Short mmCIF file of C-alpha atoms in Angstrom, two decimals:
data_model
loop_
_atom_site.label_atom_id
_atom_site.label_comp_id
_atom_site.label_asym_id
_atom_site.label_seq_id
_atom_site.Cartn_x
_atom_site.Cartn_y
_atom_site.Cartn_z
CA UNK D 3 3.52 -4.52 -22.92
CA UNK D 4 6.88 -3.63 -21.92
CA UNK D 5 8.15 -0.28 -20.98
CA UNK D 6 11.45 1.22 -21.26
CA UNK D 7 13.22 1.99 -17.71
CA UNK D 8 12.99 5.91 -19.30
CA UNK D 9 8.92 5.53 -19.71
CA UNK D 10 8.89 3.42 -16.56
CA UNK D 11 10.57 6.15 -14.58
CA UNK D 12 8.86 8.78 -16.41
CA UNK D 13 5.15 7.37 -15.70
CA UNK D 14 6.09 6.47 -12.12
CA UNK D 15 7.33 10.71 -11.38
CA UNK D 16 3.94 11.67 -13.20
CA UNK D 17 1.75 9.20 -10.66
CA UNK D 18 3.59 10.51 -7.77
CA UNK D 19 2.93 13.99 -8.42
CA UNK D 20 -0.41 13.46 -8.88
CA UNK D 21 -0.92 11.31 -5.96
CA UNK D 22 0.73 14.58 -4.15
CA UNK D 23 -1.97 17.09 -5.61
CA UNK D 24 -4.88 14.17 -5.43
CA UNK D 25 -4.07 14.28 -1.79
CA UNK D 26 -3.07 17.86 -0.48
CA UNK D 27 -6.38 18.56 -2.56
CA UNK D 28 -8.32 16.46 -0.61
CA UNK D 29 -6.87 16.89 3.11
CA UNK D 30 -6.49 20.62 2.08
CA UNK D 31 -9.42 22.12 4.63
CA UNK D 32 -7.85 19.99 7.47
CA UNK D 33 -5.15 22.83 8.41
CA UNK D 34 -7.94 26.02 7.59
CA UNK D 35 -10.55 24.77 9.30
CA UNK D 36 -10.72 27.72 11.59
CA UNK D 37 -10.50 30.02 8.90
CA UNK D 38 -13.25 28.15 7.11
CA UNK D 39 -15.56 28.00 9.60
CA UNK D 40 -15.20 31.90 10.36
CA UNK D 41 -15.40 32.86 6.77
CA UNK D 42 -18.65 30.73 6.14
CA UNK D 43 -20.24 31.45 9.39
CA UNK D 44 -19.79 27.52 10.80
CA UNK D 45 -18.68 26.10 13.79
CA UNK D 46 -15.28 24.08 13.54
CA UNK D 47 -16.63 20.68 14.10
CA UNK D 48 -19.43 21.71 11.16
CA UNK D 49 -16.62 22.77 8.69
CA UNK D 50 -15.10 19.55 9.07
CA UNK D 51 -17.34 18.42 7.04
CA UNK D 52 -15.37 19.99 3.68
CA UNK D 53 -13.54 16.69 4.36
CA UNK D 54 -16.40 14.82 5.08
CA UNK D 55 -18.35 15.35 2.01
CA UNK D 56 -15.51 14.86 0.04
CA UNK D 57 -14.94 11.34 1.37
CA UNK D 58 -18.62 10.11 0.86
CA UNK D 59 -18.59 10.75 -2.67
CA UNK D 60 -15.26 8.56 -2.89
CA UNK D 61 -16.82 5.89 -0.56
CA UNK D 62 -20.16 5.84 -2.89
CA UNK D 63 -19.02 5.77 -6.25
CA UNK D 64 -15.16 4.59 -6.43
CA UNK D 65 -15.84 0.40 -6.93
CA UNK D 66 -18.79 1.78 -9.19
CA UNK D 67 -17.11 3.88 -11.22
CA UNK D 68 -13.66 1.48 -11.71
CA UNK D 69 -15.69 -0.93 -13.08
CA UNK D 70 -17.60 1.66 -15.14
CA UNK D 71 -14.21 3.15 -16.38
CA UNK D 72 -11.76 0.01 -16.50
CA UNK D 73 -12.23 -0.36 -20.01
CA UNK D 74 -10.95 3.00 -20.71
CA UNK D 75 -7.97 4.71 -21.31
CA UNK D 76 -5.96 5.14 -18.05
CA UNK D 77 -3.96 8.48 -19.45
CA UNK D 78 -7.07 10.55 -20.13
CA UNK D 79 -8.85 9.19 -17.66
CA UNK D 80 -6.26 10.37 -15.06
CA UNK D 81 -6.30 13.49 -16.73
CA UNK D 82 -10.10 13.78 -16.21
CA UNK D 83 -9.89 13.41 -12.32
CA UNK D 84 -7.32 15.72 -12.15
CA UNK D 85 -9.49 18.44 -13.77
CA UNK D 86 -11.53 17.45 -11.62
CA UNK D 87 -9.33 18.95 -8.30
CA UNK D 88 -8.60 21.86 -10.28
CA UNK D 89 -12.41 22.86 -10.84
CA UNK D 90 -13.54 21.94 -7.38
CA UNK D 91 -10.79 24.09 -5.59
CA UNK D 92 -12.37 27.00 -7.85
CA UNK D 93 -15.41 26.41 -7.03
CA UNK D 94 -14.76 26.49 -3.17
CA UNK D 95 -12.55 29.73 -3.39
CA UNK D 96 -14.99 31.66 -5.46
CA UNK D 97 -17.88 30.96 -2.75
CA UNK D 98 -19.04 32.51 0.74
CA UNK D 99 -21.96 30.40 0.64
CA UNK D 100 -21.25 26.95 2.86
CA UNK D 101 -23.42 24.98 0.52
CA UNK D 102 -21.70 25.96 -2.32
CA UNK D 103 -18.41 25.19 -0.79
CA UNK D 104 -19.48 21.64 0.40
CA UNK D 105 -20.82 21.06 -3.55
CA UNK D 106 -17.61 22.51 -4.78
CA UNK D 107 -16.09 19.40 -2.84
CA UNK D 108 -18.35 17.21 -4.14
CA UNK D 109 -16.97 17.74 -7.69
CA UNK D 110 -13.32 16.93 -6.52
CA UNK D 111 -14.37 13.63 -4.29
CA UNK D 112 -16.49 12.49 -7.71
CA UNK D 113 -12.70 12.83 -9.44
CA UNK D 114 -11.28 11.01 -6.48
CA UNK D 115 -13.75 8.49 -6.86
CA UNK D 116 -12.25 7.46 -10.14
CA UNK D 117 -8.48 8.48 -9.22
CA UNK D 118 -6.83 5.56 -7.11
CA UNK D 119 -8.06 2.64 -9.28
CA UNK D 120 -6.27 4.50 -12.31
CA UNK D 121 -3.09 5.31 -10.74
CA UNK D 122 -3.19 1.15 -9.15
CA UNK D 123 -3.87 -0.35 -12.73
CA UNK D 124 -1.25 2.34 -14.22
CA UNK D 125 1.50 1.34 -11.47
CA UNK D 126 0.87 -2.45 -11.79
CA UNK D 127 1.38 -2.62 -15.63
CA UNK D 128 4.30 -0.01 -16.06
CA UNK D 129 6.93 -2.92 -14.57
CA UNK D 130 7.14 -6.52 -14.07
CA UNK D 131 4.76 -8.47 -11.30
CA UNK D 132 7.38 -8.80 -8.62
CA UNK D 133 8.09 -5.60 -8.38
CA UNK D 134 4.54 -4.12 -8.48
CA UNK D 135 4.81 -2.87 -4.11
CA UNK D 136 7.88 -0.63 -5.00
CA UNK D 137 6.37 0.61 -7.92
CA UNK D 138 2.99 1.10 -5.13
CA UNK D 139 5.11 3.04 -3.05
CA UNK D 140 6.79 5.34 -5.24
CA UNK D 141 3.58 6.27 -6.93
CA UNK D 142 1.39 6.43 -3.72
CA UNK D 143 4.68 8.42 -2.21
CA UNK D 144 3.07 11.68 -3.84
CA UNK D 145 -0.11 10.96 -1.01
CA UNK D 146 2.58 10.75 2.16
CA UNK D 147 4.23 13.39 0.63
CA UNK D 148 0.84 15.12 -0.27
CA UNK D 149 -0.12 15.41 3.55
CA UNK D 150 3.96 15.55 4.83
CA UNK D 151 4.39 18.70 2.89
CA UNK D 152 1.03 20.06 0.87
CA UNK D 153 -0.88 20.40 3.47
CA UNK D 154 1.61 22.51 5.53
CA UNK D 155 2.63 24.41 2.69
CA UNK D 156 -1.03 25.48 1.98
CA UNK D 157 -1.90 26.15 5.17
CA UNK D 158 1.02 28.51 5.49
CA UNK D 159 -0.37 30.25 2.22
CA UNK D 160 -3.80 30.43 3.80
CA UNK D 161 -2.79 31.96 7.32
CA UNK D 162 -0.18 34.51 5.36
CA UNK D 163 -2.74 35.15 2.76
CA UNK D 164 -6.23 34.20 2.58
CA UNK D 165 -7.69 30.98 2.89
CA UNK D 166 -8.97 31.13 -0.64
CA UNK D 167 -5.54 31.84 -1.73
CA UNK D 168 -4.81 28.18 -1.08
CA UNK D 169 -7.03 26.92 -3.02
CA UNK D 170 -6.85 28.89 -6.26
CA UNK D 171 -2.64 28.44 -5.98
CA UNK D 172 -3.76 24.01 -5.60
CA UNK D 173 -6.12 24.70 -8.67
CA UNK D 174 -3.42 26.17 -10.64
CA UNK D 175 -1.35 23.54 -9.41
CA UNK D 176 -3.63 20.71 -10.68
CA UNK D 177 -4.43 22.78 -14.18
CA UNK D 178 -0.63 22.51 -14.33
CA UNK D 179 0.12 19.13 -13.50
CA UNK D 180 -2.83 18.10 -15.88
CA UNK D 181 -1.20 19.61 -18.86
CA UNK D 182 2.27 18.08 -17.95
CA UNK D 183 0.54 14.39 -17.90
CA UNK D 184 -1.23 14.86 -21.15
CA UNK D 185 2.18 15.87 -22.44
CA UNK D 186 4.46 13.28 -21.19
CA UNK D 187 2.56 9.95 -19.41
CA UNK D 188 2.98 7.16 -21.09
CA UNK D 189 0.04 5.63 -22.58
CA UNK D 190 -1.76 2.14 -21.62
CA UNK D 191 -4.81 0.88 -22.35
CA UNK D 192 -8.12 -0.01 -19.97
CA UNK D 193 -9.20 -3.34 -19.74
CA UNK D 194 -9.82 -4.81 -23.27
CA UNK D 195 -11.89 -7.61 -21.57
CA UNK D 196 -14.56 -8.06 -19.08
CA UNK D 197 -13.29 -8.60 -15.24
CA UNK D 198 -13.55 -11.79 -13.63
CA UNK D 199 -13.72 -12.44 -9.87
CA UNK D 200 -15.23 -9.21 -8.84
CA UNK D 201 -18.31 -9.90 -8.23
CA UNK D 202 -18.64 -12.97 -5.55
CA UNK D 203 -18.32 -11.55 -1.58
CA UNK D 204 -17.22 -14.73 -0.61
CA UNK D 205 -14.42 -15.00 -2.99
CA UNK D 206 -12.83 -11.75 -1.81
CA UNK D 207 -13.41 -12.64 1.83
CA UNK D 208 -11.67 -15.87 1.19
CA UNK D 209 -8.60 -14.55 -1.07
CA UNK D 210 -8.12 -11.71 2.19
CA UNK D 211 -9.37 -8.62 0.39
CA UNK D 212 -12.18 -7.95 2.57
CA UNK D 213 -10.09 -8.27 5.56
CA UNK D 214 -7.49 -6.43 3.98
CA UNK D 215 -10.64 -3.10 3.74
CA UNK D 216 -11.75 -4.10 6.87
CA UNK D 217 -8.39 -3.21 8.14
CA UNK D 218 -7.72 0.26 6.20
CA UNK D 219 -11.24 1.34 7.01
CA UNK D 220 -10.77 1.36 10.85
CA UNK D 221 -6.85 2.65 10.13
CA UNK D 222 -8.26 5.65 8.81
CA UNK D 223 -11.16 6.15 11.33
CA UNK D 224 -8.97 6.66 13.66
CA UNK D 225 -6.80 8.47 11.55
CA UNK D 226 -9.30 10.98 10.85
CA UNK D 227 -10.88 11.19 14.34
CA UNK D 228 -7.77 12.66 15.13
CA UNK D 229 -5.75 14.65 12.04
CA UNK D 230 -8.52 16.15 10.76
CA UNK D 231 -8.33 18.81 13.90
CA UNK D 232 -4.97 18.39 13.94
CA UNK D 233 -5.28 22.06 14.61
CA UNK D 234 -7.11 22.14 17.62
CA UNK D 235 -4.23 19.24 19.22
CA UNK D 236 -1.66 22.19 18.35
CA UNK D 237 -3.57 24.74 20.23
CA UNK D 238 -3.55 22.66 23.28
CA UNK D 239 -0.20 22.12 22.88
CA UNK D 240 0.51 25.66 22.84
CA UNK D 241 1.51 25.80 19.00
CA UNK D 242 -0.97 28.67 17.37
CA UNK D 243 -1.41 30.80 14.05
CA UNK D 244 1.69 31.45 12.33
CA UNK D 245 3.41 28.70 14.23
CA UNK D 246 1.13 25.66 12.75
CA UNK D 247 2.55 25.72 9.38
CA UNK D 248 5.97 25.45 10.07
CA UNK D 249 5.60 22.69 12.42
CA UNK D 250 3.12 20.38 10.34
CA UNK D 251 5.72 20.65 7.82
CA UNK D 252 8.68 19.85 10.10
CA UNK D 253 6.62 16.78 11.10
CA UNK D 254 6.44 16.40 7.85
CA UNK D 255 10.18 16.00 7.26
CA UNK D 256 10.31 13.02 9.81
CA UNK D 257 6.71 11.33 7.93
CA UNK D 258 9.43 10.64 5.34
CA UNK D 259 11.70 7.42 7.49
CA UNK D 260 7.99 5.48 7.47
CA UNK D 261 7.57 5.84 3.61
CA UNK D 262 11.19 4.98 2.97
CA UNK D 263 10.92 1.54 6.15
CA UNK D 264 7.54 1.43 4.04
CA UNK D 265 9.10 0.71 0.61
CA UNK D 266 12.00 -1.48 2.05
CA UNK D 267 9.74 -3.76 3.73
CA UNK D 268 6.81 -4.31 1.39
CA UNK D 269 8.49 -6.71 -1.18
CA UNK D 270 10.07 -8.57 1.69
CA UNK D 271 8.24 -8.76 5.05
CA UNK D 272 4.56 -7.29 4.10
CA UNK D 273 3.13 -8.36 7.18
CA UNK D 274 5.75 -7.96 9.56
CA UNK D 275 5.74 -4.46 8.52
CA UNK D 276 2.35 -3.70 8.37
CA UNK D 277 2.41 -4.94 12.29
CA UNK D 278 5.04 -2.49 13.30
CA UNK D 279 3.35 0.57 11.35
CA UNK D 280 0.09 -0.21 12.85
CA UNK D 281 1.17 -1.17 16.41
CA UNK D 282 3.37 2.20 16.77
CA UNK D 283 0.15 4.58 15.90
CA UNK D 284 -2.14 2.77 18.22
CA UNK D 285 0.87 3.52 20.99
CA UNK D 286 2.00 6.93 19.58
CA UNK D 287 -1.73 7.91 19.40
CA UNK D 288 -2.02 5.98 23.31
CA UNK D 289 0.07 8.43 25.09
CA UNK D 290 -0.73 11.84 23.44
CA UNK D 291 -3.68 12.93 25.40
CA UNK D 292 -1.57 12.66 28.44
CA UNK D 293 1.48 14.45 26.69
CA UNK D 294 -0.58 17.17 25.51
CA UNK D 295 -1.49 17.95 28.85
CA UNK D 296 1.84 18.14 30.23
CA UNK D 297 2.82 20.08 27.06
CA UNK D 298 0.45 22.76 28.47
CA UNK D 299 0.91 22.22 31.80
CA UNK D 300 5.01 22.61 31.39
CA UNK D 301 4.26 25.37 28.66
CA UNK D 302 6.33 23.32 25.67
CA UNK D 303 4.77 21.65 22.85
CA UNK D 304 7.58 19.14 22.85
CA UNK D 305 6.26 16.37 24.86
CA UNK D 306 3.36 16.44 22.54
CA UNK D 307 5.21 17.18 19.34
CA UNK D 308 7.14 14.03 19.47
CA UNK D 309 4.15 11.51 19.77
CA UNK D 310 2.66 13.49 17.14
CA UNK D 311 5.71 13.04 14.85
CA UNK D 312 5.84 9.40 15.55
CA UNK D 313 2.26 8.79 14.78
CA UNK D 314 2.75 10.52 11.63
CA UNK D 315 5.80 8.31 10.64
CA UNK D 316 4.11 5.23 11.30
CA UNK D 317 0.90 6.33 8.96
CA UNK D 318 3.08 7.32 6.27
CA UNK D 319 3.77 4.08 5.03
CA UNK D 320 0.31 2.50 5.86
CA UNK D 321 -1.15 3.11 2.40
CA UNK D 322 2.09 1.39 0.52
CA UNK D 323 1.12 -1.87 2.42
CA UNK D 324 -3.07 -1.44 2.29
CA UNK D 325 -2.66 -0.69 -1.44
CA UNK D 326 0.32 -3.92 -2.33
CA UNK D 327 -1.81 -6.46 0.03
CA UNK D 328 -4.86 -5.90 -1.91
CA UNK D 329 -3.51 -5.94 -5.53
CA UNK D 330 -1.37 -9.38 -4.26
CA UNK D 331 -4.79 -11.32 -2.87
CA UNK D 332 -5.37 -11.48 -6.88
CA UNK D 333 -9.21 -11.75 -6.56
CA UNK D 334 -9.88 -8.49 -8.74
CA UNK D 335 -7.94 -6.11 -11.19
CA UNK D 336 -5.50 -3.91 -9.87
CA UNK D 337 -8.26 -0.94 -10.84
CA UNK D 338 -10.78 -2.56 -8.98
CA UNK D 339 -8.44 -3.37 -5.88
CA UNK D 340 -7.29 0.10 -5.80
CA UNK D 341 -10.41 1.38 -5.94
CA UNK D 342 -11.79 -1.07 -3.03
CA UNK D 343 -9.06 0.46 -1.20
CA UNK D 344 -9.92 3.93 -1.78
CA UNK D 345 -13.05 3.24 -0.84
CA UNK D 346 -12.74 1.56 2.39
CA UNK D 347 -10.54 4.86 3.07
CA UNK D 348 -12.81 7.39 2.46
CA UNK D 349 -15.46 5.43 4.19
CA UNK D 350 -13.18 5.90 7.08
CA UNK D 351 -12.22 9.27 6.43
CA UNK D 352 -16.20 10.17 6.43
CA UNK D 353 -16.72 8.50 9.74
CA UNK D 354 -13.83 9.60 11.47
CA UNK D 355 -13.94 13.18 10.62
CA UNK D 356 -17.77 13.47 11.42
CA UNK D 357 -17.28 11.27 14.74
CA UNK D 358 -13.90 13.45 15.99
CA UNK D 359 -15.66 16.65 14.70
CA UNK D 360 -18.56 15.09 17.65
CA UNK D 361 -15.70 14.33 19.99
CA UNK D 362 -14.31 17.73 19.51
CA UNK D 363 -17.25 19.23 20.91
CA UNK D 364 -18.63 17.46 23.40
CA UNK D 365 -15.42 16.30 24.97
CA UNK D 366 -12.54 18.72 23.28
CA UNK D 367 -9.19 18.16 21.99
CA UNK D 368 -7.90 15.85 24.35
CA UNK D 369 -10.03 12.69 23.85
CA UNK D 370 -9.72 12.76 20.45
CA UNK D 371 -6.13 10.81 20.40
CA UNK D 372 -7.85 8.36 22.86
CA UNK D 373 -10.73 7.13 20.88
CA UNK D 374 -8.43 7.07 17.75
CA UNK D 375 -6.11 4.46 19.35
CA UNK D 376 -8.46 2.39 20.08
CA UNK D 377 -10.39 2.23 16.67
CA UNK D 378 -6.22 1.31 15.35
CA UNK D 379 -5.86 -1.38 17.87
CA UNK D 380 -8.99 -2.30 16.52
CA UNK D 381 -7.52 -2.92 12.93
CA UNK D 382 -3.87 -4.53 14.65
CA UNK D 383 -6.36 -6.98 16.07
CA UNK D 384 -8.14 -7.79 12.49
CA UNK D 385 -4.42 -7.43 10.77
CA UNK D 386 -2.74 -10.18 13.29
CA UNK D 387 -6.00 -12.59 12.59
CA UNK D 388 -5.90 -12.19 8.95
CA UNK D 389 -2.86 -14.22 7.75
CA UNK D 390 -4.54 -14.47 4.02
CA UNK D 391 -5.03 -11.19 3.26
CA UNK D 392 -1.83 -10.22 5.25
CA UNK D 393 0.65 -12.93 4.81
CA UNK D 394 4.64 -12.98 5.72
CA UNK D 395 5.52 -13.09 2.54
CA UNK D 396 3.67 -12.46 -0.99
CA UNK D 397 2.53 -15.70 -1.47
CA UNK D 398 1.31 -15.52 -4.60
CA UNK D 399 2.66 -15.33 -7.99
CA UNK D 400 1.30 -12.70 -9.80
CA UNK D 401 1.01 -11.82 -13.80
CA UNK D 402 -0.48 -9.01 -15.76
CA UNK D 403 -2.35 -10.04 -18.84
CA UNK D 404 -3.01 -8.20 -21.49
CA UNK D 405 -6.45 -7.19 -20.40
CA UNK D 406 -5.05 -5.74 -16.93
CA UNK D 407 -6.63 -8.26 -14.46
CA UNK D 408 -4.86 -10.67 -12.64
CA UNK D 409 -3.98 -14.49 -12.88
CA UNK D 410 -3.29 -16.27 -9.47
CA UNK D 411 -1.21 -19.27 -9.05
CA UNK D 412 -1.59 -19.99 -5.75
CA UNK D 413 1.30 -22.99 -3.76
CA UNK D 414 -0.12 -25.61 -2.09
CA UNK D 415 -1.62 -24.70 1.42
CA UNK D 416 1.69 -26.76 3.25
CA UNK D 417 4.05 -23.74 1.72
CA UNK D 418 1.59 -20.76 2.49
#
């Protein structure tokens, strides 16, 4: 159904804010790690696994439960993972006990599980077809901006405070942010019919899709190898305690030219700026190990700082064209794409926090960048081969139906 441009841009703000607490929720241990693990009696690379655990629960269940939920509701359903955030950063601030911590996080990664496929189907119906990877990155902008500034932000709160303040002040957030939804998203409806196309392997490695998660796994495994002790780079680097919030969040500030390059590229030259996101973290991430060491060695965190702030610009604007390129192959709903995407993430985010948190200890800070270029070259390699799921130009011509999944008209091979 159509929307007015004042619901359009209404449902579009309420997606991006929740895309900004889904996210600083769940990267929200990555810059109190230290204080973690010393509150809960851990070593750093164990705490690391408050991200971990919150990732395998995303990589389990999300294609499950999109297909279990696509029939529903999208507003109360995205009201229902956002609960969810709220109730698992309770849970981990009212515990000592690291069990109890790592099950609080299990309650928000179930939530997150179920998150990303409703805010893709929500995004992709709320305006017309061809403009479905600007509507992508203004709602998935709340993520970038989610790790640009939430994560700094709390981690400032929990090295002036208390850890645990963080997470109650994100819980309030999220209670807040729930109400506001409920209040003033605009309504549509799940899928009214079952999905078609899902199912068959070979039909989503042949429309791209596969290659298009094969891609955004090994993006964020290397990712994650490295950010999620972003800390621990700092230190090298001569940035410590009260100094790590302000600069995550002036790296932050930069993050924001790769969303924006992002957005203005997505509709027009997909693949040509997927390339250049993707190329410029594998060489960003390249030469920090060496300009960490000369950080330290000339006693300014400069050196480091600006490979750090480049890598983080280029990643900014990965999800926009992960997310677009697997709603455009057209083999599944935009609930079940999203949530195939989501998935693949978390699956990296699992193995490259658990792997770096390895790294960390057996080799320290300094290899981490290493290995995490070469898992991204990895994916540039898979992203230059895959023309199909990453073409120039969106070469298909995409519809909603009423039902929310996606008919394909695809040119002859000759114009592809």
């Amino acid at each position: 159904m159509p929307y007015s441009r004042r619901a359009t841009a209404t449902g579009l703000i309420s997606l991006t804010l929740s895309t900004f607490i889904a996210i600083t929720s769940e990267l929200l241990p990555v810059g109190l790690l230290p204080e973690i693990a010393a509150s809960a009696g851990v070593p750093v690379g164990t705490a690391g696994l408050t991200v971990s655990v919150f990732a395998v629960c995303v990589a389990i269940l999300a294609v499950p439960l999109a297909r279990a939920t696509d029939r529903f509701p999208r507003k109360w359903l995205l009201v229902a993972t956002i609960a969810c955030y709220a109730v698992s950063d309770l849970i981990v601030a009212a515990s000592s006990d690291f069990a109890v911590i790592l099950a609080g996080r299990a309650v928000g990664g179930i939530g997150h599980a179920v998150f990303y496929s409703v805010v893709t189907s929500y995004a992709a119906r709320l305006v017309a077809p061809h403009l479905v990877g600007r509507a992508m990155t203004v709602a998935f902008a709340g993520g970038s901006l989610g790790s640009i500034f939430g994560v700094p932000i709390a981690t400032g709160i929990g090295v002036a405070l208390d850890w645990r303040t963080a997470f109650v002040v994100m819980a309030l957030a999220a209670a807040l942010l729930g109400v506001a939804v409920a209040i003033f998203l605009p309504s549509v409806e799940g899928s009214l019919a079952p999905i078609t196309g899902t199912i068959s392997q070979r039909a989503w490695w042949r429309a791209g899709l596969i290659a298009v998660g094969a891609v955004n796994t090994l993006l964020f495994v290397g990712q994650h190898f490295v950010y999620t002790y972003i800390t621990s780079l700092l230190r090298v680097a001569g940035i410590t305690g009260d100094r790590v919030s302000p600069v995550l969040f002036a790296l932050g500030l930069v993050s924001v030219v790769g969303l924006l390059a992002s957005g203005a590229l997505v509709d027009r030259r997909p693949r040509l700026g997927a390339i250049m996101h993707v190329s410029t973290i594998v060489g960003s991430l390249g030469i920090l190990s060496p300009l960490l060491l000369l950080s330290a060695s000339i006693g300014s965190g400069l050196p480091a700082l600006g490979a750090i702030g480049l890598w983080n610009i280029a990643f900014a604007g990965v999800g926009t064209f992960m997310m677009t390129a697997a709603i455009r192959t057209g083999i599944a709903s935009p609930s079940v794409a999203g949530a195939f995407v989501n998935s693949t993430s978390n699956v990296g985010i699992t193995v490259g926090s658990a792997a770096g948190g390895l790294g960390l200890a057996l080799g320290g800070p300094a290899v981490l960048p290493v290995a995490g270029a070469v898992v991204c070259a990895a994916a540039l390699v898979v992203l230059v081969v895959a023309r199909q799921g990453f073409p120039s130009k969106p070469h298909r011509e995409l519809s909603l139906n009423t039902t929310g999944s996606i008919r394909t008209v695809l040119p002859p091979r000759s114009r592809r």
